mmCIF file of C-alpha atoms in Angstrom:
data_model
loop_
_atom_site.group_PDB
_atom_site.id
_atom_site.type_symbol
_atom_site.label_atom_id
_atom_site.label_comp_id
_atom_site.label_asym_id
_atom_site.label_seq_id
_atom_site.Cartn_x
_atom_site.Cartn_y
_atom_site.Cartn_z
ATOM 1 C CA UNK W 1 5.105 1.844 14.341
ATOM 2 C CA UNK W 2 1.933 0.057 13.534
ATOM 3 C CA UNK W 3 1.513 1.978 10.083
ATOM 4 C CA UNK W 4 5.090 0.518 9.123
ATOM 5 C CA UNK W 5 3.950 -2.757 10.553
ATOM 6 C CA UNK W 6 0.558 -2.700 8.867
ATOM 7 C CA UNK W 7 2.869 -1.622 5.339
ATOM 8 C CA UNK W 8 5.573 -4.318 5.873
ATOM 9 C CA UNK W 9 2.541 -7.070 5.749
ATOM 10 C CA UNK W 10 0.890 -5.753 2.850
ATOM 11 C CA UNK W 11 1.941 -5.751 -0.998
ATOM 12 C CA UNK W 12 4.821 -3.583 0.355
ATOM 13 C CA UNK W 13 5.920 -0.201 -0.502
ATOM 14 C CA UNK W 14 5.855 -0.323 -4.337
ATOM 15 C CA UNK W 15 2.400 -1.907 -3.967
ATOM 16 C CA UNK W 16 1.215 0.604 -1.808
ATOM 17 C CA UNK W 17 2.177 3.892 -4.322
ATOM 18 C CA UNK W 18 1.140 2.027 -7.131
ATOM 19 C CA UNK W 19 -2.384 1.964 -5.612
ATOM 20 C CA UNK W 20 -1.602 5.649 -5.259
ATOM 21 C CA UNK W 21 -1.059 6.426 -8.295
ATOM 22 C CA UNK W 22 -3.977 4.494 -9.692
ATOM 23 C CA UNK W 23 -6.453 6.833 -7.811
ATOM 24 C CA UNK W 24 -5.105 9.652 -9.452
ATOM 25 C CA UNK W 25 -4.769 7.990 -12.830
ATOM 26 C CA UNK W 26 -8.804 7.104 -12.673
ATOM 27 C CA UNK W 27 -9.483 11.293 -12.297
ATOM 28 C CA UNK W 28 -6.361 12.755 -14.313
ATOM 29 C CA UNK W 29 -5.583 12.091 -18.049
ATOM 30 C CA UNK W 30 -2.109 12.017 -19.260
ATOM 31 C CA UNK W 31 0.770 14.031 -17.609
ATOM 32 C CA UNK W 32 2.619 10.997 -16.649
ATOM 33 C CA UNK W 33 5.811 13.014 -16.270
ATOM 34 C CA UNK W 34 4.608 15.602 -14.302
ATOM 35 C CA UNK W 35 3.125 12.964 -11.549
ATOM 36 C CA UNK W 36 6.173 11.210 -11.389
ATOM 37 C CA UNK W 37 7.865 14.523 -10.495
ATOM 38 C CA UNK W 38 5.167 15.320 -7.758
ATOM 39 C CA UNK W 39 5.678 11.516 -6.341
ATOM 40 C CA UNK W 40 9.536 12.062 -6.457
ATOM 41 C CA UNK W 41 9.108 15.647 -4.343
ATOM 42 C CA UNK W 42 6.764 13.915 -1.930
ATOM 43 C CA UNK W 43 9.088 10.878 -1.274
ATOM 44 C CA UNK W 44 12.366 13.350 -1.098
ATOM 45 C CA UNK W 45 10.668 15.653 0.686
ATOM 46 C CA UNK W 46 10.841 18.234 -1.769
ATOM 47 C CA UNK W 47 8.785 20.753 -3.576
ATOM 48 C CA UNK W 48 7.763 21.607 -7.137
ATOM 49 C CA UNK W 49 8.030 24.827 -9.197
ATOM 50 C CA UNK W 50 5.622 24.274 -12.398
ATOM 51 C CA UNK W 51 5.466 25.624 -15.569
ATOM 52 C CA UNK W 52 2.495 25.428 -17.630
ATOM 53 C CA UNK W 53 -0.224 27.334 -19.272
ATOM 54 C CA UNK W 54 -3.630 27.222 -17.737
ATOM 55 C CA UNK W 55 -6.047 24.244 -17.753
ATOM 56 C CA UNK W 56 -3.431 21.660 -18.259
ATOM 57 C CA UNK W 57 -4.782 19.634 -14.539
ATOM 58 C CA UNK W 58 -2.052 21.094 -12.341
ATOM 59 C CA UNK W 59 -4.408 21.756 -9.326
ATOM 60 C CA UNK W 60 -6.671 18.396 -10.073
ATOM 61 C CA UNK W 61 -3.317 15.940 -10.169
ATOM 62 C CA UNK W 62 -2.505 18.133 -6.475
ATOM 63 C CA UNK W 63 -6.377 17.622 -5.717
ATOM 64 C CA UNK W 64 -6.574 14.322 -6.248
ATOM 65 C CA UNK W 65 -3.130 13.307 -4.771
ATOM 66 C CA UNK W 66 -4.248 14.721 -1.482
ATOM 67 C CA UNK W 67 -7.872 12.749 -1.440
ATOM 68 C CA UNK W 68 -5.632 9.542 -2.378
ATOM 69 C CA UNK W 69 -3.968 9.857 0.778
ATOM 70 C CA UNK W 70 -6.346 11.070 3.153
ATOM 71 C CA UNK W 71 -4.080 14.579 3.242
ATOM 72 C CA UNK W 72 -5.214 18.247 3.569
ATOM 73 C CA UNK W 73 -5.216 20.418 0.394
ATOM 74 C CA UNK W 74 -5.065 24.213 0.129
ATOM 75 C CA UNK W 75 -4.931 26.231 -2.843
ATOM 76 C CA UNK W 76 -3.902 30.105 -2.495
ATOM 77 C CA UNK W 77 -4.705 32.356 -5.522
ATOM 78 C CA UNK W 78 -1.400 34.876 -5.466
ATOM 79 C CA UNK W 79 -2.350 38.384 -6.622
ATOM 80 C CA UNK W 80 -0.408 41.556 -6.347
ATOM 81 C CA UNK W 81 -2.257 42.731 -2.593
ATOM 82 C CA UNK W 82 -1.627 39.263 -0.886
ATOM 83 C CA UNK W 83 -0.017 39.994 2.444
ATOM 84 C CA UNK W 84 2.159 37.553 3.969
ATOM 85 C CA UNK W 85 0.116 37.273 7.051
ATOM 86 C CA UNK W 86 -2.674 35.977 4.413
ATOM 87 C CA UNK W 87 -0.208 33.283 3.766
ATOM 88 C CA UNK W 88 1.323 32.333 7.079
ATOM 89 C CA UNK W 89 -1.334 33.436 9.617
ATOM 90 C CA UNK W 90 -1.805 36.666 11.855
ATOM 91 C CA UNK W 91 -2.820 37.420 15.392
ATOM 92 C CA UNK W 92 -6.171 38.161 15.947
ATOM 93 C CA UNK W 93 -7.566 40.192 18.868
ATOM 94 C CA UNK W 94 -10.704 38.795 20.576
ATOM 95 C CA UNK W 95 -12.948 41.310 22.185
ATOM 96 C CA UNK W 96 -15.110 39.074 24.254
ATOM 97 C CA UNK W 97 -11.859 37.396 26.197
ATOM 98 C CA UNK W 98 -9.440 40.621 25.676
ATOM 99 C CA UNK W 99 -6.450 38.552 24.741
ATOM 100 C CA UNK W 100 -5.038 38.153 21.145
ATOM 101 C CA UNK W 101 -5.395 34.522 19.640
ATOM 102 C CA UNK W 102 -3.330 33.369 16.836
ATOM 103 C CA UNK W 103 -5.189 32.375 13.267
ATOM 104 C CA UNK W 104 -3.256 29.903 11.070
ATOM 105 C CA UNK W 105 -3.195 30.824 7.918
ATOM 106 C CA UNK W 106 -3.421 28.171 4.888
ATOM 107 C CA UNK W 107 0.503 27.183 4.678
ATOM 108 C CA UNK W 108 -0.689 24.570 7.464
ATOM 109 C CA UNK W 109 -1.609 22.191 4.874
ATOM 110 C CA UNK W 110 0.080 18.424 3.974
ATOM 111 C CA UNK W 111 -0.328 19.567 0.257
ATOM 112 C CA UNK W 112 -0.287 23.536 -0.692
ATOM 113 C CA UNK W 113 -0.750 25.097 -4.224
ATOM 114 C CA UNK W 114 0.479 28.116 -4.848
ATOM 115 C CA UNK W 115 -1.516 29.583 -8.562
ATOM 116 C CA UNK W 116 0.830 31.794 -10.018
ATOM 117 C CA UNK W 117 3.226 32.532 -7.231
ATOM 118 C CA UNK W 118 5.039 35.216 -9.504
ATOM 119 C CA UNK W 119 1.772 37.565 -9.448
ATOM 120 C CA UNK W 120 2.458 38.440 -5.841
ATOM 121 C CA UNK W 121 5.326 40.910 -4.516
ATOM 122 C CA UNK W 122 8.773 39.874 -2.755
ATOM 123 C CA UNK W 123 7.692 39.865 0.628
ATOM 124 C CA UNK W 124 4.948 37.268 -0.114
ATOM 125 C CA UNK W 125 7.327 34.948 -2.183
ATOM 126 C CA UNK W 126 9.822 34.976 0.606
ATOM 127 C CA UNK W 127 7.263 34.654 3.507
ATOM 128 C CA UNK W 128 6.206 31.211 1.751
ATOM 129 C CA UNK W 129 9.704 30.497 0.445
ATOM 130 C CA UNK W 130 10.812 30.368 4.341
ATOM 131 C CA UNK W 131 7.820 28.135 5.361
ATOM 132 C CA UNK W 132 9.046 25.574 2.470
ATOM 133 C CA UNK W 133 12.712 25.926 3.814
ATOM 134 C CA UNK W 134 12.262 25.708 7.773
ATOM 135 C CA UNK W 135 8.953 23.995 7.599
ATOM 136 C CA UNK W 136 7.586 26.296 10.476
ATOM 137 C CA UNK W 137 6.332 29.924 11.238
ATOM 138 C CA UNK W 138 7.014 32.516 13.265
ATOM 139 C CA UNK W 139 3.654 34.767 14.728
ATOM 140 C CA UNK W 140 3.697 37.135 17.591
ATOM 141 C CA UNK W 141 7.302 35.304 18.605
ATOM 142 C CA UNK W 142 5.599 31.927 19.053
ATOM 143 C CA UNK W 143 6.358 29.239 16.719
ATOM 144 C CA UNK W 144 4.064 27.117 14.696
ATOM 145 C CA UNK W 145 5.450 23.766 12.706
ATOM 146 C CA UNK W 146 3.436 22.883 9.428
ATOM 147 C CA UNK W 147 2.203 19.768 9.471
ATOM 148 C CA UNK W 148 3.878 16.165 7.824
ATOM 149 C CA UNK W 149 4.050 15.582 5.080
ATOM 150 C CA UNK W 150 4.674 19.046 3.515
ATOM 151 C CA UNK W 151 4.324 19.843 -0.264
ATOM 152 C CA UNK W 152 4.259 23.040 -2.129
ATOM 153 C CA UNK W 153 3.547 22.832 -5.618
ATOM 154 C CA UNK W 154 3.950 26.523 -7.002
ATOM 155 C CA UNK W 155 2.939 27.274 -10.481
ATOM 156 C CA UNK W 156 4.000 29.985 -13.174
ATOM 157 C CA UNK W 157 2.213 31.242 -16.184
ATOM 158 C CA UNK W 158 4.592 31.334 -18.827
ATOM 159 C CA UNK W 159 2.085 33.234 -21.275
ATOM 160 C CA UNK W 160 2.068 36.468 -19.660
ATOM 161 C CA UNK W 161 4.134 38.941 -17.857
ATOM 162 C CA UNK W 162 2.322 41.691 -17.244
ATOM 163 C CA UNK W 163 1.797 42.497 -13.681
ATOM 164 C CA UNK W 164 3.886 39.974 -12.119
ATOM 165 C CA UNK W 165 7.037 39.586 -9.996
ATOM 166 C CA UNK W 166 9.851 36.981 -11.278
ATOM 167 C CA UNK W 167 10.958 35.057 -8.768
ATOM 168 C CA UNK W 168 14.933 35.947 -7.894
ATOM 169 C CA UNK W 169 17.363 33.297 -8.700
ATOM 170 C CA UNK W 170 18.278 33.000 -5.084
ATOM 171 C CA UNK W 171 14.959 32.379 -3.852
ATOM 172 C CA UNK W 172 13.880 29.724 -7.156
ATOM 173 C CA UNK W 173 16.740 27.723 -5.536
ATOM 174 C CA UNK W 174 14.870 26.312 -3.122
ATOM 175 C CA UNK W 175 12.985 24.447 -5.456
ATOM 176 C CA UNK W 176 14.118 21.102 -5.834
ATOM 177 C CA UNK W 177 12.777 21.096 -9.817
ATOM 178 C CA UNK W 178 10.929 23.032 -11.971
ATOM 179 C CA UNK W 179 8.205 20.636 -14.062
ATOM 180 C CA UNK W 180 7.378 21.843 -17.514
ATOM 181 C CA UNK W 181 3.816 20.668 -18.621
ATOM 182 C CA UNK W 182 2.933 20.788 -21.936
ATOM 183 C CA UNK W 183 -0.192 19.872 -24.050
ATOM 184 C CA UNK W 184 -1.896 16.539 -24.008
ATOM 185 C CA UNK W 185 -1.623 14.615 -27.300
ATOM 186 C CA UNK W 186 -5.089 14.782 -29.530
ATOM 187 C CA UNK W 187 -5.620 10.937 -27.844
ATOM 188 C CA UNK W 188 -5.298 12.355 -23.913
ATOM 189 C CA UNK W 189 -7.139 15.686 -24.476
ATOM 190 C CA UNK W 190 -10.067 13.056 -26.303
ATOM 191 C CA UNK W 191 -10.031 10.950 -23.186
ATOM 192 C CA UNK W 192 -10.202 14.255 -20.941
ATOM 193 C CA UNK W 193 -13.525 15.374 -22.658
ATOM 194 C CA UNK W 194 -14.982 12.379 -21.846
ATOM 195 C CA UNK W 195 -13.735 12.297 -18.298
ATOM 196 C CA UNK W 196 -15.015 15.451 -17.763
ATOM 197 C CA UNK W 197 -18.067 15.117 -19.672
ATOM 198 C CA UNK W 198 -19.236 12.004 -17.681
ATOM 199 C CA UNK W 199 -20.172 11.640 -14.399
ATOM 200 C CA UNK W 200 -17.763 12.825 -11.179
ATOM 201 C CA UNK W 201 -15.624 9.541 -10.083
ATOM 202 C CA UNK W 202 -14.724 9.071 -6.682
ATOM 203 C CA UNK W 203 -11.443 8.806 -5.542
ATOM 204 C CA UNK W 204 -10.624 6.047 -2.662
ATOM 205 C CA UNK W 205 -7.990 6.812 0.164
ATOM 206 C CA UNK W 206 -5.887 4.392 -1.482
ATOM 207 C CA UNK W 207 -3.318 4.939 2.004
ATOM 208 C CA UNK W 208 -3.029 7.715 4.737
ATOM 209 C CA UNK W 209 -0.449 10.513 5.639
ATOM 210 C CA UNK W 210 1.402 8.188 8.236
ATOM 211 C CA UNK W 211 1.776 5.837 5.735
ATOM 212 C CA UNK W 212 3.339 8.223 3.227
ATOM 213 C CA UNK W 213 5.590 9.574 6.009
ATOM 214 C CA UNK W 214 6.480 5.703 6.465
ATOM 215 C CA UNK W 215 7.284 6.231 3.239
ATOM 216 C CA UNK W 216 9.602 9.037 3.076
ATOM 217 C CA UNK W 217 11.562 7.058 5.862
ATOM 218 C CA UNK W 218 12.105 4.254 3.626
ATOM 219 C CA UNK W 219 13.223 6.280 1.148
ATOM 220 C CA UNK W 220 15.997 7.704 2.770
ATOM 221 C CA UNK W 221 17.421 3.890 3.053
ATOM 222 C CA UNK W 222 18.075 3.336 -0.133
ATOM 223 C CA UNK W 223 21.594 3.087 -1.333
ATOM 224 C CA UNK W 224 22.903 5.241 -3.614
ATOM 225 C CA UNK W 225 26.631 4.212 -4.182
ATOM 226 C CA UNK W 226 29.531 6.969 -4.058
ATOM 227 C CA UNK W 227 30.394 6.856 -7.698
ATOM 228 C CA UNK W 228 26.895 8.260 -8.594
ATOM 229 C CA UNK W 229 27.437 11.433 -5.994
ATOM 230 C CA UNK W 230 30.490 11.643 -7.576
ATOM 231 C CA UNK W 231 28.508 11.877 -11.057
ATOM 232 C CA UNK W 232 26.588 14.224 -9.645
ATOM 233 C CA UNK W 233 29.291 16.613 -8.309
ATOM 234 C CA UNK W 234 30.908 16.483 -12.072
ATOM 235 C CA UNK W 235 27.583 17.357 -13.660
ATOM 236 C CA UNK W 236 27.004 20.404 -10.774
ATOM 237 C CA UNK W 237 30.396 21.412 -11.731
ATOM 238 C CA UNK W 238 30.266 21.370 -15.494
ATOM 239 C CA UNK W 239 27.799 23.916 -15.544
ATOM 240 C CA UNK W 240 30.207 26.270 -13.144
ATOM 241 C CA UNK W 241 33.146 25.335 -15.094
ATOM 242 C CA UNK W 242 32.338 23.917 -18.277
ATOM 243 C CA UNK W 243 35.841 24.836 -20.199
ATOM 244 C CA UNK W 244 37.576 21.964 -17.128
ATOM 245 C CA UNK W 245 35.037 20.009 -18.972
ATOM 246 C CA UNK W 246 35.901 19.990 -22.640
ATOM 247 C CA UNK W 247 33.023 22.289 -22.909
ATOM 248 C CA UNK W 248 34.722 26.133 -23.757
ATOM 249 C CA UNK W 249 32.003 27.727 -25.745
ATOM 250 C CA UNK W 250 29.936 26.977 -23.238
ATOM 251 C CA UNK W 251 31.158 29.282 -20.887
ATOM 252 C CA UNK W 252 30.037 32.492 -22.331
ATOM 253 C CA UNK W 253 26.488 31.302 -21.943
ATOM 254 C CA UNK W 254 26.758 30.494 -18.431
ATOM 255 C CA UNK W 255 26.508 33.184 -16.034
ATOM 256 C CA UNK W 256 26.000 31.624 -12.855
ATOM 257 C CA UNK W 257 26.016 27.489 -12.305
ATOM 258 C CA UNK W 258 24.153 25.164 -10.290
ATOM 259 C CA UNK W 259 24.120 25.674 -6.744
ATOM 260 C CA UNK W 260 25.609 22.820 -4.110
ATOM 261 C CA UNK W 261 21.853 22.391 -3.148
ATOM 262 C CA UNK W 262 21.404 21.377 -7.267
ATOM 263 C CA UNK W 263 24.090 18.156 -5.695
ATOM 264 C CA UNK W 264 21.747 17.373 -2.747
ATOM 265 C CA UNK W 265 18.460 17.316 -4.860
ATOM 266 C CA UNK W 266 19.885 15.597 -7.483
ATOM 267 C CA UNK W 267 20.762 12.438 -5.152
ATOM 268 C CA UNK W 268 17.574 12.790 -3.010
ATOM 269 C CA UNK W 269 15.181 12.673 -6.108
ATOM 270 C CA UNK W 270 17.258 9.934 -7.734
ATOM 271 C CA UNK W 271 17.094 8.211 -4.549
ATOM 272 C CA UNK W 272 13.205 8.032 -4.452
ATOM 273 C CA UNK W 273 13.323 7.972 -7.782
ATOM 274 C CA UNK W 274 14.826 4.335 -7.351
ATOM 275 C CA UNK W 275 12.439 3.657 -5.293
ATOM 276 C CA UNK W 276 9.696 4.552 -6.956
ATOM 277 C CA UNK W 277 10.788 2.270 -9.540
ATOM 278 C CA UNK W 278 10.417 -0.708 -6.843
ATOM 279 C CA UNK W 279 14.564 -0.870 -5.954
ATOM 280 C CA UNK W 280 16.593 -0.672 -3.051
ATOM 281 C CA UNK W 281 19.382 1.214 -4.458
ATOM 282 C CA UNK W 282 19.627 3.993 -7.469
ATOM 283 C CA UNK W 283 21.111 3.529 -10.485
ATOM 284 C CA UNK W 284 22.625 6.210 -13.403
ATOM 285 C CA UNK W 285 19.441 6.767 -15.485
ATOM 286 C CA UNK W 286 17.270 7.891 -12.147
ATOM 287 C CA UNK W 287 20.572 10.332 -12.052
ATOM 288 C CA UNK W 288 20.229 11.619 -15.419
ATOM 289 C CA UNK W 289 16.381 11.327 -15.714
ATOM 290 C CA UNK W 290 16.409 14.008 -13.036
ATOM 291 C CA UNK W 291 19.281 16.130 -13.998
ATOM 292 C CA UNK W 292 16.943 18.833 -16.390
ATOM 293 C CA UNK W 293 14.158 19.086 -13.729
ATOM 294 C CA UNK W 294 16.707 19.914 -10.792
ATOM 295 C CA UNK W 295 18.705 22.239 -13.218
ATOM 296 C CA UNK W 296 16.848 24.154 -15.623
ATOM 297 C CA UNK W 297 15.653 26.818 -13.299
ATOM 298 C CA UNK W 298 19.128 27.072 -11.026
ATOM 299 C CA UNK W 299 21.432 28.608 -14.120
ATOM 300 C CA UNK W 300 21.948 31.427 -14.934
ATOM 301 C CA UNK W 301 22.253 32.594 -18.937
ATOM 302 C CA UNK W 302 23.841 35.224 -20.195
ATOM 303 C CA UNK W 303 22.436 37.476 -22.572
ATOM 304 C CA UNK W 304 24.302 36.284 -25.006
ATOM 305 C CA UNK W 305 22.300 33.215 -24.500
ATOM 306 C CA UNK W 306 19.331 34.704 -24.691
ATOM 307 C CA UNK W 307 20.341 36.563 -28.074
ATOM 308 C CA UNK W 308 21.019 33.091 -29.347
ATOM 309 C CA UNK W 309 17.622 31.381 -28.360
ATOM 310 C CA UNK W 310 19.588 29.390 -26.063
ATOM 311 C CA UNK W 311 17.664 27.601 -23.322
ATOM 312 C CA UNK W 312 18.779 26.232 -20.084
ATOM 313 C CA UNK W 313 17.431 22.737 -21.383
ATOM 314 C CA UNK W 314 19.999 22.942 -24.207
ATOM 315 C CA UNK W 315 22.648 23.852 -22.004
ATOM 316 C CA UNK W 316 21.734 20.798 -19.937
ATOM 317 C CA UNK W 317 22.068 18.231 -22.400
ATOM 318 C CA UNK W 318 25.304 19.301 -23.602
ATOM 319 C CA UNK W 319 26.597 19.406 -20.123
ATOM 320 C CA UNK W 320 24.780 15.436 -20.118
ATOM 321 C CA UNK W 321 26.583 14.400 -23.190
ATOM 322 C CA UNK W 322 29.925 15.818 -21.824
ATOM 323 C CA UNK W 323 30.378 13.990 -18.413
ATOM 324 C CA UNK W 324 30.433 10.528 -18.765
ATOM 325 C CA UNK W 325 28.239 8.309 -17.242
ATOM 326 C CA UNK W 326 29.092 5.657 -14.050
ATOM 327 C CA UNK W 327 29.001 2.061 -14.575
ATOM 328 C CA UNK W 328 26.201 0.743 -13.345
ATOM 329 C CA UNK W 329 26.767 -0.946 -9.849
ATOM 330 C CA UNK W 330 26.440 -4.638 -9.606
ATOM 331 C CA UNK W 331 23.273 -6.027 -7.660
ATOM 332 C CA UNK W 332 25.961 -7.974 -5.114
ATOM 333 C CA UNK W 333 27.945 -5.368 -4.228
ATOM 334 C CA UNK W 334 25.010 -3.347 -4.077
ATOM 335 C CA UNK W 335 23.914 -5.261 -1.256
ATOM 336 C CA UNK W 336 26.762 -5.809 0.743
ATOM 337 C CA UNK W 337 27.363 -2.139 0.953
ATOM 338 C CA UNK W 338 24.163 -1.089 1.875
ATOM 339 C CA UNK W 339 24.298 -3.708 4.859
#
C-alpha cells in the first residue's frame, strides 16, 4: 500500500514508466518496437518469444530493464543436454545432516532470459512452459512459487536449424507475443559502436519491483469497450473461418487458426498498450498494433502457403483489412462506463 501511495503522490504511472524507459534507452540504442513490447508484456503479465539473429541487444535489453526496476535477472543458455532439474531445481542430499534439501533453479527470478529455447529437448521446454503458465514449481511434492513480477523472454535463432527442437504449436501458444527483432539502421549502429567503445553507462534504479506490481494492478483497471472485445473476437474468428469474412482464397493457406488465448492476450495487451501510452481506456489502434505480434506464432499455415512463400504476417495483414475496425469510443462514454 505504501508503494501505491508513493506512486500516486509522484508524477504518476506514466512518469514512472517513462523514467524506466529512459534508463534503458541510455544503454540500448534503437529497438523501440521490441522494448515497447517488453513493457507491454510486463504490464500484462505475459511472456515473450523473440526471434532475431545474434547481437541485436536482446539480452542487454532485459538485463538493463532488470537493473532499472531493481529486479533479479537470470539467463539460461539452452543446450541439447539440459535437464528439467537444471531449470526448476532439484532435491540434494546433505551428508552432514542426513536430510534432503531443495535447491531452487534459475527460474526463480523476476526477469528470465531463455536463450535459444529451441536447442533444448521437449521435456525441458515443457518444464519452462509449465512454470510460465502456473507460476509455480513442484519439487518432491513441495510447491514453490516464483517471485512476482515474473517475465520469461525466450529467444530463437532463425539462422541455424541444425540440432534444434522446434517448439510445438500447442506450447508456443503459451507465449503472449512473438516479436521479430531486425537489424539496426546505419545511424543506430553508429551510436551502438560509440556506446560500446566508450566507458560503460551506469543504470540507475528508476523503480522497484513493488512499484511494478502496483502498475500491473493499475493497468488491469483500464477500460476496454465491449466493441473492442467484439473486434478482437472477429479478428480471431477470421483466422479460423476466413470465408465468412470474405477471405475465401485465404482458407487454403491456414490449417489452424488462432486459439482463444489469442483473444485474451490481444485484449490484455491492448489494455497495457493504452496504459503505457498514458490512457485509462483502450482504443482500436491499441488492438491493431499488437495483432501481428499476438497472432504470428499461433497460425499454423498449410504446405500450400509455404510453397507460395506466404508468411503468417502476410495472412494477418489480409485479415486486418477484411475485418472493419470499430469506431473510437467517446471519452465521455468511457468515463461513465468505467465508473
